[in-house]
mmCIF file of N, CA and C in Angstrom:
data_model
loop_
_atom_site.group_PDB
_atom_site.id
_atom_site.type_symbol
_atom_site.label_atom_id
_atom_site.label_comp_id
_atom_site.label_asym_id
_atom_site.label_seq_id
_atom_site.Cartn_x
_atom_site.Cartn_y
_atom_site.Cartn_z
ATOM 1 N N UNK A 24 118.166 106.832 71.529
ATOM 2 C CA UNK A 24 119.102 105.943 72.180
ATOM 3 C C UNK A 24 118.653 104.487 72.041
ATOM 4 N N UNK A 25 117.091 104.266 71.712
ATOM 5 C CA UNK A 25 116.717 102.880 72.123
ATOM 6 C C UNK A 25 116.879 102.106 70.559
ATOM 7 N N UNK A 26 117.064 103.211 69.621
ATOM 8 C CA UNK A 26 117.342 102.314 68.189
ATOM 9 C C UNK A 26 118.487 102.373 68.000
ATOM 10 N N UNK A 27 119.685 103.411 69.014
ATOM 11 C CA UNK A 27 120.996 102.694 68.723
ATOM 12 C C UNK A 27 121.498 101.581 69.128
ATOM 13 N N UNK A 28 120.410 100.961 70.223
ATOM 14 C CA UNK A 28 120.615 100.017 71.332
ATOM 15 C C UNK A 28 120.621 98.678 70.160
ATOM 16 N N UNK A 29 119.063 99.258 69.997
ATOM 17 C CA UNK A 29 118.398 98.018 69.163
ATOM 18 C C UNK A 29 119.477 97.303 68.237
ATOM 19 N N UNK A 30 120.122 98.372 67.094
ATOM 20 C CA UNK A 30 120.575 98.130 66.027
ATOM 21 C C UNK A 30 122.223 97.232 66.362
ATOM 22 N N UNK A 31 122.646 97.970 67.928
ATOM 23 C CA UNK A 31 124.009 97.281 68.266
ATOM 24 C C UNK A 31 123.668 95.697 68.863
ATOM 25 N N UNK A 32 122.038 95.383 69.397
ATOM 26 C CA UNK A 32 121.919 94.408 69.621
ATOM 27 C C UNK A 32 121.728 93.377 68.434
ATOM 28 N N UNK A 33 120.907 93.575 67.146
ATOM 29 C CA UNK A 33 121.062 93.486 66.166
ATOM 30 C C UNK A 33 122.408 92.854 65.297
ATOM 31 N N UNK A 34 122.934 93.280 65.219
ATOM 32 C CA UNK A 34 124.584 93.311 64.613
ATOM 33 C C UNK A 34 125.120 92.242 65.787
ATOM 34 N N UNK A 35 125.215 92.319 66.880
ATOM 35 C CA UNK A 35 125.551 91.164 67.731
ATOM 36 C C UNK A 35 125.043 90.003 67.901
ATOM 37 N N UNK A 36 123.650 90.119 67.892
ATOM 38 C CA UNK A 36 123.107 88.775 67.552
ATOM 39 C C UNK A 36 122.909 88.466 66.256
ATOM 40 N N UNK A 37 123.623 88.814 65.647
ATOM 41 C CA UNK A 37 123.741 87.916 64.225
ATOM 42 C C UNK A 37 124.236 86.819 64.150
ATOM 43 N N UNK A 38 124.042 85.639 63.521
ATOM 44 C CA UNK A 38 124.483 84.249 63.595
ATOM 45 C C UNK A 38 125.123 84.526 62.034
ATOM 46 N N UNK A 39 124.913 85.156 61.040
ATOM 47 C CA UNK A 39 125.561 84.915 59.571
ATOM 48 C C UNK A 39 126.551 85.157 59.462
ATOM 49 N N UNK A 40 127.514 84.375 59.117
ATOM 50 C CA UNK A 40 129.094 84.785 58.853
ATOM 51 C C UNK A 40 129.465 86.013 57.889
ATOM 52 N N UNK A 41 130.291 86.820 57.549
ATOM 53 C CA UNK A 41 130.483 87.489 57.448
ATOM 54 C C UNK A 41 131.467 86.769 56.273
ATOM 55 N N UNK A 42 130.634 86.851 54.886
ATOM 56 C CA UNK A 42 131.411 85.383 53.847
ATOM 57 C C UNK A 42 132.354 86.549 53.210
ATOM 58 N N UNK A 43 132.009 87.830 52.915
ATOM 59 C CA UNK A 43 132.662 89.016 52.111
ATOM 60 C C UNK A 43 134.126 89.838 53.153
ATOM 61 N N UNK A 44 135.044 89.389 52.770
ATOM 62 C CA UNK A 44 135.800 90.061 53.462
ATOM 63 C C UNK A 44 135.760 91.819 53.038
ATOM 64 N N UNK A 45 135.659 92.820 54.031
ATOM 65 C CA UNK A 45 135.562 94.423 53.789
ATOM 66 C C UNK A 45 136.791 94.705 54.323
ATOM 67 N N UNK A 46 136.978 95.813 52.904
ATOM 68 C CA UNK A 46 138.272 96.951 53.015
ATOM 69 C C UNK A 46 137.678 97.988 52.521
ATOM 70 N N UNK A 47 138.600 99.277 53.753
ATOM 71 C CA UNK A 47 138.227 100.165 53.671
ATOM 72 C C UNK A 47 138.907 101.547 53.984
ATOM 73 N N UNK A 48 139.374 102.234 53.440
ATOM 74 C CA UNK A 48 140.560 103.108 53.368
ATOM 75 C C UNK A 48 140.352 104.048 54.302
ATOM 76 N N UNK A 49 140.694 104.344 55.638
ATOM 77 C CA UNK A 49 140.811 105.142 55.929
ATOM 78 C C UNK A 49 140.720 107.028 56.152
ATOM 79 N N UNK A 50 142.143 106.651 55.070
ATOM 80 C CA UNK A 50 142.931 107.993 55.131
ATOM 81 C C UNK A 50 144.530 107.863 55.193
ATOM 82 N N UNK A 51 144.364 109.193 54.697
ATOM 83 C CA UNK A 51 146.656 108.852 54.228
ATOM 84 C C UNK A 51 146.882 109.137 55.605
ATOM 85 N N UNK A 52 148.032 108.044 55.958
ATOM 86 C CA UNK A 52 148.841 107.930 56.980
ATOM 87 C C UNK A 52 148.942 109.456 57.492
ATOM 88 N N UNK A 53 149.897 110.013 56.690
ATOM 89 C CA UNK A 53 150.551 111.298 57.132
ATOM 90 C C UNK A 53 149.507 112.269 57.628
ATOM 91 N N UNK A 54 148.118 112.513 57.222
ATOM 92 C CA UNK A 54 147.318 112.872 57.813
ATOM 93 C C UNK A 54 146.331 112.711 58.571
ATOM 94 N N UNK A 55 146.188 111.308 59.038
ATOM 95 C CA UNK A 55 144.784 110.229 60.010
ATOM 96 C C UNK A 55 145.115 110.895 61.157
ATOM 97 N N UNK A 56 146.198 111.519 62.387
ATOM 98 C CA UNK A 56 147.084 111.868 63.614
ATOM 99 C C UNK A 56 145.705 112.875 63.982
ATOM 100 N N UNK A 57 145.779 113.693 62.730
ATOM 101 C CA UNK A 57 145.067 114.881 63.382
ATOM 102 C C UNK A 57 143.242 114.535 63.174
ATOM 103 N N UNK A 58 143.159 113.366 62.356
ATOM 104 C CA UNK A 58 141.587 112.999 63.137
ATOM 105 C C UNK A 58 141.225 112.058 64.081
ATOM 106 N N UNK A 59 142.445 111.587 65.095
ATOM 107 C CA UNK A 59 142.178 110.461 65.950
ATOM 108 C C UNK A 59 141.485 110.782 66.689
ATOM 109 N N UNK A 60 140.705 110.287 67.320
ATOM 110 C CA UNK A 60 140.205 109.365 67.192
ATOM 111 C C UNK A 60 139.298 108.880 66.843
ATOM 112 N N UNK A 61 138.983 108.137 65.291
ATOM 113 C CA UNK A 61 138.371 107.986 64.063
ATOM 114 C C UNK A 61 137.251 106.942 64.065
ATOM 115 N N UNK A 62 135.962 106.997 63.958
ATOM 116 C CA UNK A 62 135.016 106.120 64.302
ATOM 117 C C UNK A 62 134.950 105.792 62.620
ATOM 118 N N UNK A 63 134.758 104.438 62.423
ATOM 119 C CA UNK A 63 133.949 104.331 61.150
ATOM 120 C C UNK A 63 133.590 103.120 61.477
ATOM 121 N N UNK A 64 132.673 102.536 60.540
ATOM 122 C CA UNK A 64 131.863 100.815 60.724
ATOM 123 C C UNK A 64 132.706 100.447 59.194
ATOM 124 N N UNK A 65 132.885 98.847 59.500
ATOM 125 C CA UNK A 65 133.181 97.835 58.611
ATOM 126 C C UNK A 65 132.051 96.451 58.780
ATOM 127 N N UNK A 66 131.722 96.399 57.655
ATOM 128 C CA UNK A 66 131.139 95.138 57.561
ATOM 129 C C UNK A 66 129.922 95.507 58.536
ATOM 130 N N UNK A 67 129.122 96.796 58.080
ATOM 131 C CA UNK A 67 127.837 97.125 59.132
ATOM 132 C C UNK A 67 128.328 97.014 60.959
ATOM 133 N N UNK A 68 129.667 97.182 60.985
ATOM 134 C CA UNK A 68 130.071 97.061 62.446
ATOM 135 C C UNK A 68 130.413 98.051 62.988
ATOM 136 N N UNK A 69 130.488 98.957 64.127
ATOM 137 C CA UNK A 69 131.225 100.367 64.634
ATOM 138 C C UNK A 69 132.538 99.669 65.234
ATOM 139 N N UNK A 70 133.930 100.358 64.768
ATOM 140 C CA UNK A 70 134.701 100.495 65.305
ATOM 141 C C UNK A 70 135.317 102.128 65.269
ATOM 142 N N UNK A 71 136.597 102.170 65.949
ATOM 143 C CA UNK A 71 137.123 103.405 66.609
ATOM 144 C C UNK A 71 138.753 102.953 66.251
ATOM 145 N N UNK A 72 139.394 103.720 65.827
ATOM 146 C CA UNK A 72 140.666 103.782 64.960
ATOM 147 C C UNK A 72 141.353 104.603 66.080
ATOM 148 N N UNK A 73 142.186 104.125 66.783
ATOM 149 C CA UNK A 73 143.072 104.669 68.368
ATOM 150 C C UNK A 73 144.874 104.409 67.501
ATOM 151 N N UNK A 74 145.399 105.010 68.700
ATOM 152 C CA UNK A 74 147.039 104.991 68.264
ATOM 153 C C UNK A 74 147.786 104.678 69.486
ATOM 154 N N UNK A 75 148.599 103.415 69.601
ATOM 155 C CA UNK A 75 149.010 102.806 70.756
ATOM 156 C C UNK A 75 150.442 103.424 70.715
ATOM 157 N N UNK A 76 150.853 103.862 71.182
ATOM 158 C CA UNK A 76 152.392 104.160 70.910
ATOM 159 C C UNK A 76 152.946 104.831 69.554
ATOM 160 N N UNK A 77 153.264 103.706 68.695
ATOM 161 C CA UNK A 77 153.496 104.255 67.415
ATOM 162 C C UNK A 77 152.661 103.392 66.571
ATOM 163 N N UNK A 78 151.316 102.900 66.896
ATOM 164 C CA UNK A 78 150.777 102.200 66.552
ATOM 165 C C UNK A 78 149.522 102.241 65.919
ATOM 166 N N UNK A 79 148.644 101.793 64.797
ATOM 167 C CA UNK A 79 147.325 102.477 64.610
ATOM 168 C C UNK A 79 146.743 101.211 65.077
ATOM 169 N N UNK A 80 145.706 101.279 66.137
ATOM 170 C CA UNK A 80 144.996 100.132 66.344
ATOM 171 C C UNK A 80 143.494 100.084 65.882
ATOM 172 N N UNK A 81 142.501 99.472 65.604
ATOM 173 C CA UNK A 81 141.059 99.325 65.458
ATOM 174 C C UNK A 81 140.416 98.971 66.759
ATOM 175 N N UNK A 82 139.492 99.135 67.487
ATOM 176 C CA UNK A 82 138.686 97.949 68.842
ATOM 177 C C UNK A 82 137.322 98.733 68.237
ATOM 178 N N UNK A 83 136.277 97.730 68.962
ATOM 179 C CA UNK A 83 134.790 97.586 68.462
ATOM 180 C C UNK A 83 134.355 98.864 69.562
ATOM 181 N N UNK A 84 133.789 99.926 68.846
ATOM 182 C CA UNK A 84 133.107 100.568 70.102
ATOM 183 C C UNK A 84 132.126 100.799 70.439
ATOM 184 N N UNK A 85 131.631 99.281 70.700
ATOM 185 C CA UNK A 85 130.404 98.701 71.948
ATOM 186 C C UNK A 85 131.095 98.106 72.771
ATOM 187 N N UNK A 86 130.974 98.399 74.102
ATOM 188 C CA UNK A 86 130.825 97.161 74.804
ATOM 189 C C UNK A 86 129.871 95.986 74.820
ATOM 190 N N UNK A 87 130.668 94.708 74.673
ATOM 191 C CA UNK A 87 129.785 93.447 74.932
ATOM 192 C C UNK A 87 129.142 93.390 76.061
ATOM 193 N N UNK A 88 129.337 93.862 76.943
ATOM 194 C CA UNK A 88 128.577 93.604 78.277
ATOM 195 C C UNK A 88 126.923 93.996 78.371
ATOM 196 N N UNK A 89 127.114 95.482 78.131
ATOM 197 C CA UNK A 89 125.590 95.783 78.115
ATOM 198 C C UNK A 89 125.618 96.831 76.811
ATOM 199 N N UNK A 90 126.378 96.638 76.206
ATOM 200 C CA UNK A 90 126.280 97.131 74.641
ATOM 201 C C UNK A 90 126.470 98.757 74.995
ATOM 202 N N UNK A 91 127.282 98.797 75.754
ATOM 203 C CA UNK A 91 127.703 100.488 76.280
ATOM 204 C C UNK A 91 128.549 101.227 75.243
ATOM 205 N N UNK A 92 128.727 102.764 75.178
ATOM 206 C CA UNK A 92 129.230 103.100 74.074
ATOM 207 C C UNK A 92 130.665 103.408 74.685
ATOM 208 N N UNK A 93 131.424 102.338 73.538
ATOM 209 C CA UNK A 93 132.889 103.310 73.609
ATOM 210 C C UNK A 93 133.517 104.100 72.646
ATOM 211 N N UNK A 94 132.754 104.658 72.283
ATOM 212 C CA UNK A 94 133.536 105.682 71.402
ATOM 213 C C UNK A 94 134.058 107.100 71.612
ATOM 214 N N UNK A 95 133.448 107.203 72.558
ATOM 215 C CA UNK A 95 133.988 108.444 73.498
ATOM 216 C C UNK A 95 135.244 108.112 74.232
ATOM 217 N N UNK A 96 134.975 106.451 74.528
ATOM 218 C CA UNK A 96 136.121 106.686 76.059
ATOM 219 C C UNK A 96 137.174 106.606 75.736
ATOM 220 N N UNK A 97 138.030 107.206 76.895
ATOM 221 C CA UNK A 97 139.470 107.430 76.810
ATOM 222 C C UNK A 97 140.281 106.336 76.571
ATOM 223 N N UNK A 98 141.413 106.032 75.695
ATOM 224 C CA UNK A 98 142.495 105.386 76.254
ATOM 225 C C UNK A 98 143.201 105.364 76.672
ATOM 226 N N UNK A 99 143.992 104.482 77.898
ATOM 227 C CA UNK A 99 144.450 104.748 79.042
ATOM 228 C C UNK A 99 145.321 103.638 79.133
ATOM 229 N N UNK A 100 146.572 103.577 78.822
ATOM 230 C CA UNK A 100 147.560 102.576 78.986
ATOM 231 C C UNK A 100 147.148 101.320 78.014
ATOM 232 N N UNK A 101 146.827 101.942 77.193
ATOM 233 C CA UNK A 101 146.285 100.701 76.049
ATOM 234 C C UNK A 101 144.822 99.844 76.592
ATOM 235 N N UNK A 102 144.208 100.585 77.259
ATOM 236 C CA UNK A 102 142.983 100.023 77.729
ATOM 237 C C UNK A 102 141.961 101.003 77.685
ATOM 238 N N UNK A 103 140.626 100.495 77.435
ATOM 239 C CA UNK A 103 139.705 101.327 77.649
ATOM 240 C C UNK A 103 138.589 101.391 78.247
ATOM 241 N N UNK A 104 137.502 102.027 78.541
ATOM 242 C CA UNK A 104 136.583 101.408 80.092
ATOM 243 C C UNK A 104 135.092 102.179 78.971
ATOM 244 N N UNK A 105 134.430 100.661 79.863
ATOM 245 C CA UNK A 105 133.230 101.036 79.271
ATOM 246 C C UNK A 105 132.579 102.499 80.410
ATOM 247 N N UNK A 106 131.978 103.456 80.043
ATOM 248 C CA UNK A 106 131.364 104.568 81.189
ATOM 249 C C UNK A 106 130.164 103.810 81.812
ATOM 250 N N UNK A 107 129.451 102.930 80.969
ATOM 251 C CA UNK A 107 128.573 102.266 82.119
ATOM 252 C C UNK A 107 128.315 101.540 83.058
ATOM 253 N N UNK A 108 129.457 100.482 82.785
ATOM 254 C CA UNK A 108 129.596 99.584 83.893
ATOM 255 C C UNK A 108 131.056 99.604 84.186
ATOM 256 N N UNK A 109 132.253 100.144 83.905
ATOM 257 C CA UNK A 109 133.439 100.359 84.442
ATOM 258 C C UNK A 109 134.499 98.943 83.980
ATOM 259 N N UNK A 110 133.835 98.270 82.913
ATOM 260 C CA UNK A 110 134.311 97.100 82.679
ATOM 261 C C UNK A 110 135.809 97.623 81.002
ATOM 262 N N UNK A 111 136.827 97.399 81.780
ATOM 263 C CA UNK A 111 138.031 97.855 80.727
ATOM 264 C C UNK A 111 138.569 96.388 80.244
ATOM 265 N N UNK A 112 139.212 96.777 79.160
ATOM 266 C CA UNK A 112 139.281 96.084 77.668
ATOM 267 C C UNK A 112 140.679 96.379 77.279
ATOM 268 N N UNK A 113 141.333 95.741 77.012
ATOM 269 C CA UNK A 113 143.206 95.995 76.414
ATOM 270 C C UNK A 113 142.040 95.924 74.919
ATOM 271 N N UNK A 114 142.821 97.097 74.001
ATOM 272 C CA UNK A 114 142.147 97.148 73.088
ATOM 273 C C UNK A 114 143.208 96.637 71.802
ATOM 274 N N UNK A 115 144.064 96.327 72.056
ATOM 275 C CA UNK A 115 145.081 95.547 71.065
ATOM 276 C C UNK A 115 144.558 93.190 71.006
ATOM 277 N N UNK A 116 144.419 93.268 72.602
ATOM 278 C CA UNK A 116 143.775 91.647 72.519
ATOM 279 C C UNK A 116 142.105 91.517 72.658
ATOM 280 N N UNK A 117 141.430 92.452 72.903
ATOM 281 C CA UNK A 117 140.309 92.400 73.151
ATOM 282 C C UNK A 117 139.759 92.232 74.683
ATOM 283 N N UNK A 118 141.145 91.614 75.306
ATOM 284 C CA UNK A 118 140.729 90.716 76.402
ATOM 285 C C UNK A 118 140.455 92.201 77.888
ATOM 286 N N UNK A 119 139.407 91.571 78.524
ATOM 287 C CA UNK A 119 138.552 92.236 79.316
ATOM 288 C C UNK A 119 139.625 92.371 80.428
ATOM 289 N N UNK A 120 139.943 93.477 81.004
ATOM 290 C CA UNK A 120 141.285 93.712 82.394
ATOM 291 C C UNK A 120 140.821 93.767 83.479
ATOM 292 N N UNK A 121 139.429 94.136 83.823
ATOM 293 C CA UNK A 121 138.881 94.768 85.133
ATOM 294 C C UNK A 121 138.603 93.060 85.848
ATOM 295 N N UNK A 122 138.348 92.321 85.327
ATOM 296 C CA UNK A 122 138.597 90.983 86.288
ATOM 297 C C UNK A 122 136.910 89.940 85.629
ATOM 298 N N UNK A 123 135.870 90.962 85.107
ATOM 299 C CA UNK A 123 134.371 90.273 84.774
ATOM 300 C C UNK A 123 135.296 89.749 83.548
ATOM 301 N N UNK A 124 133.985 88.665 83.014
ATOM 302 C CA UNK A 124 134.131 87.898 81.861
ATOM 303 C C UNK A 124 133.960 88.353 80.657
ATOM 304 N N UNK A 125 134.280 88.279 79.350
ATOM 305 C CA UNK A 125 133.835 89.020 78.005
ATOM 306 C C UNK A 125 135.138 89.358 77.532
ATOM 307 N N UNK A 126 134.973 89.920 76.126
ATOM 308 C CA UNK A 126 136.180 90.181 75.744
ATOM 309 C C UNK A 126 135.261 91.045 74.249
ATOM 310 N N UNK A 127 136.363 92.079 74.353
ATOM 311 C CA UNK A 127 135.494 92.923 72.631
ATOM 312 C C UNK A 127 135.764 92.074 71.612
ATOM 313 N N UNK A 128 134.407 92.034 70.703
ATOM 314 C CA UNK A 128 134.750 91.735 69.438
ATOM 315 C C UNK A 128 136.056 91.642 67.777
ATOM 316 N N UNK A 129 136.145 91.045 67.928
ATOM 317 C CA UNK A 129 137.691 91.126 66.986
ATOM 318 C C UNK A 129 137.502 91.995 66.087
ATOM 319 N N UNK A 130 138.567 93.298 65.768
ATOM 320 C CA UNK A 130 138.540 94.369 65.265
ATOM 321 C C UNK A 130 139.068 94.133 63.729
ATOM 322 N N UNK A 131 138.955 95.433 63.131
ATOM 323 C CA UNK A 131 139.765 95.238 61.986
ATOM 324 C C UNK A 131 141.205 95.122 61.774
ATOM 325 N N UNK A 132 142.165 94.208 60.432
ATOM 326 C CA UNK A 132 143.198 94.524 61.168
ATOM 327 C C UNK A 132 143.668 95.483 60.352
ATOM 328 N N UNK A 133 144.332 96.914 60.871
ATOM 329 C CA UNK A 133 144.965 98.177 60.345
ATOM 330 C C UNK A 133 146.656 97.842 59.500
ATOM 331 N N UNK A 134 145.826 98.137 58.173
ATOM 332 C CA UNK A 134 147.515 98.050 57.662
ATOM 333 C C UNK A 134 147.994 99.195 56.734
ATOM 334 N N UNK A 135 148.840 99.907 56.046
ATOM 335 C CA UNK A 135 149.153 100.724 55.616
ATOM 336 C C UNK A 135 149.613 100.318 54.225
ATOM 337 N N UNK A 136 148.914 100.989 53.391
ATOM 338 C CA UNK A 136 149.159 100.459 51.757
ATOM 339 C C UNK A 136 149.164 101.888 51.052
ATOM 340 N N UNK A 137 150.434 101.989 50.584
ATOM 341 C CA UNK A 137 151.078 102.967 49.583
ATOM 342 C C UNK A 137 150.490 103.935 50.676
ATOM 343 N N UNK A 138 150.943 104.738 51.658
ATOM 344 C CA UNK A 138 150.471 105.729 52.329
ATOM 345 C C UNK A 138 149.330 105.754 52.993
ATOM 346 N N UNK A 139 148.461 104.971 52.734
ATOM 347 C CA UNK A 139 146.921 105.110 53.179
ATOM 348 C C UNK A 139 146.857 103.761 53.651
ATOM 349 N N UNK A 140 146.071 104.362 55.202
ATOM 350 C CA UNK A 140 145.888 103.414 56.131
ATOM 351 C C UNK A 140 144.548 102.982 55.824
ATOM 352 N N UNK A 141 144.407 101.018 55.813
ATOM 353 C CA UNK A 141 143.328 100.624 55.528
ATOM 354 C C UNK A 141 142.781 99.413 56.865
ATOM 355 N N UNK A 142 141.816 99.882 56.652
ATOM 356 C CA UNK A 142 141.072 98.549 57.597
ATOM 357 C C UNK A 142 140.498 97.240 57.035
ATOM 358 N N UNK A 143 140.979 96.452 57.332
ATOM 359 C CA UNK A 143 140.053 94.742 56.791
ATOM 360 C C UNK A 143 139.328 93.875 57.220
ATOM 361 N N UNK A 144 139.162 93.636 57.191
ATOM 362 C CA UNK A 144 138.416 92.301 57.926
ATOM 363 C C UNK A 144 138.517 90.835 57.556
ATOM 364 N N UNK A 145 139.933 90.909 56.442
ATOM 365 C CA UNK A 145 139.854 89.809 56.171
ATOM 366 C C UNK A 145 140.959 88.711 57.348
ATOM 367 N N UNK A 146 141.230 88.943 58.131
ATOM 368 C CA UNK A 146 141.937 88.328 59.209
ATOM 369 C C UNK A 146 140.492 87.630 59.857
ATOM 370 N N UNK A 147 139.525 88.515 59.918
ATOM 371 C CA UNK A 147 138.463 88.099 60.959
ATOM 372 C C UNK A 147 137.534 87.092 60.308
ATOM 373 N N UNK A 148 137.172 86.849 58.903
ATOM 374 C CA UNK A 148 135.909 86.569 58.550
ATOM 375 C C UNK A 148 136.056 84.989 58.706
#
């Protein structure tokens, strides 16, 4: 647990920009449903591939707060809660709901090319 800690503290305190924009395919649309909810890293980062409605979304699954894991947790009205400190996150703006300060890291953005859903990062870099 203390080198997954390490490595998410790591990756957060990085000061280097991120000069290479990363793409990264998914999976074909018609079949991603039945592996949601889909963890993969971009750009050495963990995110979690969720479905808002009719929607495929990306959010970072660490919490910023105390670098808690969300990749387990539920989503719940388009929000999600860290299990350690109870601190929830709209995972479409990042922005933190429970009322503390922070906000998740900007995700990939999910787009769909010829059938297959891809993640980028070139919105973010």
């Amino acid at each position: 647990m203390m080198r997954t800690r390490q490595r998410a503290l790591d990756i957060a305190d990085s000061t280097q920009p991120d000069t290479n924009a990363a793409r990264l395919v998914l999976g074909n649309s018609a079949e991603l449903d039945s592996q949601l909810p889909l963890q993969f890293e971009l750009a050495g980062k963990p995110y979690r591939l969720v479905r808002i409605g009719d929607k495929l979304v990306a959010h970072a699954s660490t919490c910023p707060h105390r670098l808690g894991p969300l990749q387990n947790a539920k989503v719940v009205n388009g929000q999600v809660e860290c299990p350690w400190h109870g601190y929830r996150f709209n995972v479409i703006s990042g922005e933190c709901t429970s009322g503390q300060h922070g906000q998740l890291p900007l995700a990939p953005v999910i787009s769909i090319d010829n059938d297959e859903v891809v993640a980028s990062s070139e919105e973010n870099v």
